[in-house]
Tab-separated table of C-alpha atoms in Angstrom:
chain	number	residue	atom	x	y	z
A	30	UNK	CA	-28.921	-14.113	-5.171
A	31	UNK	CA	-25.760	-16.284	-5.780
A	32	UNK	CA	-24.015	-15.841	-9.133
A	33	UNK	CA	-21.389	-18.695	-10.008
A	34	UNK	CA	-22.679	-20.370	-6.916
A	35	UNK	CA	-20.782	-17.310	-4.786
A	36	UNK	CA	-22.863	-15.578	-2.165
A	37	UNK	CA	-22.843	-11.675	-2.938
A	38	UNK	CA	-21.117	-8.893	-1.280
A	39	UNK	CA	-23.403	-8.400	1.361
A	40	UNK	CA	-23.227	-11.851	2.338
A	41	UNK	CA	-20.200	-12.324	2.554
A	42	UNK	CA	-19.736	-8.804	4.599
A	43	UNK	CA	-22.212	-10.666	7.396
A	44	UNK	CA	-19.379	-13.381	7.564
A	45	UNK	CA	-16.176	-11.784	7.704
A	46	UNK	CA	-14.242	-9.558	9.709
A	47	UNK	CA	-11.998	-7.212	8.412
A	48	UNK	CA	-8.783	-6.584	10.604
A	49	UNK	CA	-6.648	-2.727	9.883
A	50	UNK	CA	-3.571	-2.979	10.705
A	51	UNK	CA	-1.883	-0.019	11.194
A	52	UNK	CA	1.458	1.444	12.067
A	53	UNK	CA	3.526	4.847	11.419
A	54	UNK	CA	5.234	5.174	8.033
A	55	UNK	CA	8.874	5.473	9.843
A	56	UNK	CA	8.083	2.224	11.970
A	57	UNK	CA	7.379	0.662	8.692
A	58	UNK	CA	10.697	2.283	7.231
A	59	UNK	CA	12.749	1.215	9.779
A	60	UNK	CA	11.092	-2.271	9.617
A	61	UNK	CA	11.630	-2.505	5.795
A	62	UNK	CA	15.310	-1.267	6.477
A	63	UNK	CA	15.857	-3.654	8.837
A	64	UNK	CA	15.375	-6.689	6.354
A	65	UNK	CA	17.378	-5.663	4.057
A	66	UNK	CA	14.615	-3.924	1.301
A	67	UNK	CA	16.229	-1.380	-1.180
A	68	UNK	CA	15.670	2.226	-0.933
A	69	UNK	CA	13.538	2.200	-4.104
A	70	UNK	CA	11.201	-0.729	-2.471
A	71	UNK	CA	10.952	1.005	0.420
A	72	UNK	CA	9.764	4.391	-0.940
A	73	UNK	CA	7.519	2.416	-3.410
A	74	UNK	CA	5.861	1.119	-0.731
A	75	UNK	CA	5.399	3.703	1.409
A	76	UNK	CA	4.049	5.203	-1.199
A	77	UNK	CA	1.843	3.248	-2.671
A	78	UNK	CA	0.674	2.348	1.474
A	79	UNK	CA	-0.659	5.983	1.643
A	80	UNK	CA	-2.426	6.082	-1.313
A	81	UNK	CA	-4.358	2.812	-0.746
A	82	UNK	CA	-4.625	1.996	3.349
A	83	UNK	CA	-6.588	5.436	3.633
A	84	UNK	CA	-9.113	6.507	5.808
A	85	UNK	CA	-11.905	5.664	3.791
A	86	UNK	CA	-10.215	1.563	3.694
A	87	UNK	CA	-10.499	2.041	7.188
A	88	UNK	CA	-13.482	2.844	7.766
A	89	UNK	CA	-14.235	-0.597	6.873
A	90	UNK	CA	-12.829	-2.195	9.349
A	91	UNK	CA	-13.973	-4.052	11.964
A	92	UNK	CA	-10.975	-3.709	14.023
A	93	UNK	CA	-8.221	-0.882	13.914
A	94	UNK	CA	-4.568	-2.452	15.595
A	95	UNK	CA	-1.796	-0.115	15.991
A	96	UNK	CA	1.260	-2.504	15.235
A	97	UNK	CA	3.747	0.590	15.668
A	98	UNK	CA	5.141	-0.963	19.264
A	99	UNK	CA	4.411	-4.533	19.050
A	100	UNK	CA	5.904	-7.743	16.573
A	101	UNK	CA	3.873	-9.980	14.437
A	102	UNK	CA	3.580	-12.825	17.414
A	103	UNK	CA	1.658	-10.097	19.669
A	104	UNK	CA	-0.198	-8.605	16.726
A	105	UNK	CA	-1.677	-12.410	15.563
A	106	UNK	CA	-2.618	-12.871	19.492
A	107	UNK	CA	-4.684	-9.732	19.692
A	108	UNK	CA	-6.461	-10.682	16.464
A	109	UNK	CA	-6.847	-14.050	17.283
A	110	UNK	CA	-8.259	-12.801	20.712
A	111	UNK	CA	-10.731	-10.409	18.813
A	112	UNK	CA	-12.229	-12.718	16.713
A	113	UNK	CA	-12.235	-15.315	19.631
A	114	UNK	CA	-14.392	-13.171	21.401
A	115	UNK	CA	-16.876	-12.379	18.790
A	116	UNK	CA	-17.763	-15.975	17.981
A	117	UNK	CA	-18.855	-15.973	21.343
């Protein structure tokens, strides 16, 4: 059943794929450091990361990506090439 003409949960699950991206908490320091974010950001966030990208948020996941060794050019190519290949 659609409420507000939206499709519901379960419908929308069937439709879209759901892309984890993960990468180590000092790769993400470094990363953060790197561009200039404040101390205070950057422990906010990594913070705040651990509490809410957990195992159980990726469990629902249709595709895990380590983006530890790779930059955000590669990492849109592999996704790209993921869901390319399951439109098939």
């Amino acid at each position: 059943k659609k409420e507000y003409g939206m499709p519901r949960k379960t419908e929308i699950r069937s439709e879209v794929k759901v892309a984890f991206l993960r990468c180590s908490k000092e790769i993400v320091r470094i990363r953060m450091q790197e561009r200039g974010d404040h101390l205070e950001v950057i422990e906010k966030r990594l913070f705040l990361d651990e509490q809410v990208f957990n195992k159980d948020v990726m469990k629902l996941a249709d595709w895990i990506i380590d983006t530890s060794a790779s930059n955000i050019y590669s990492n849109a190519e592999e996704i790209y090439l993921l869901y390319k290949d399951y439109i098939k």
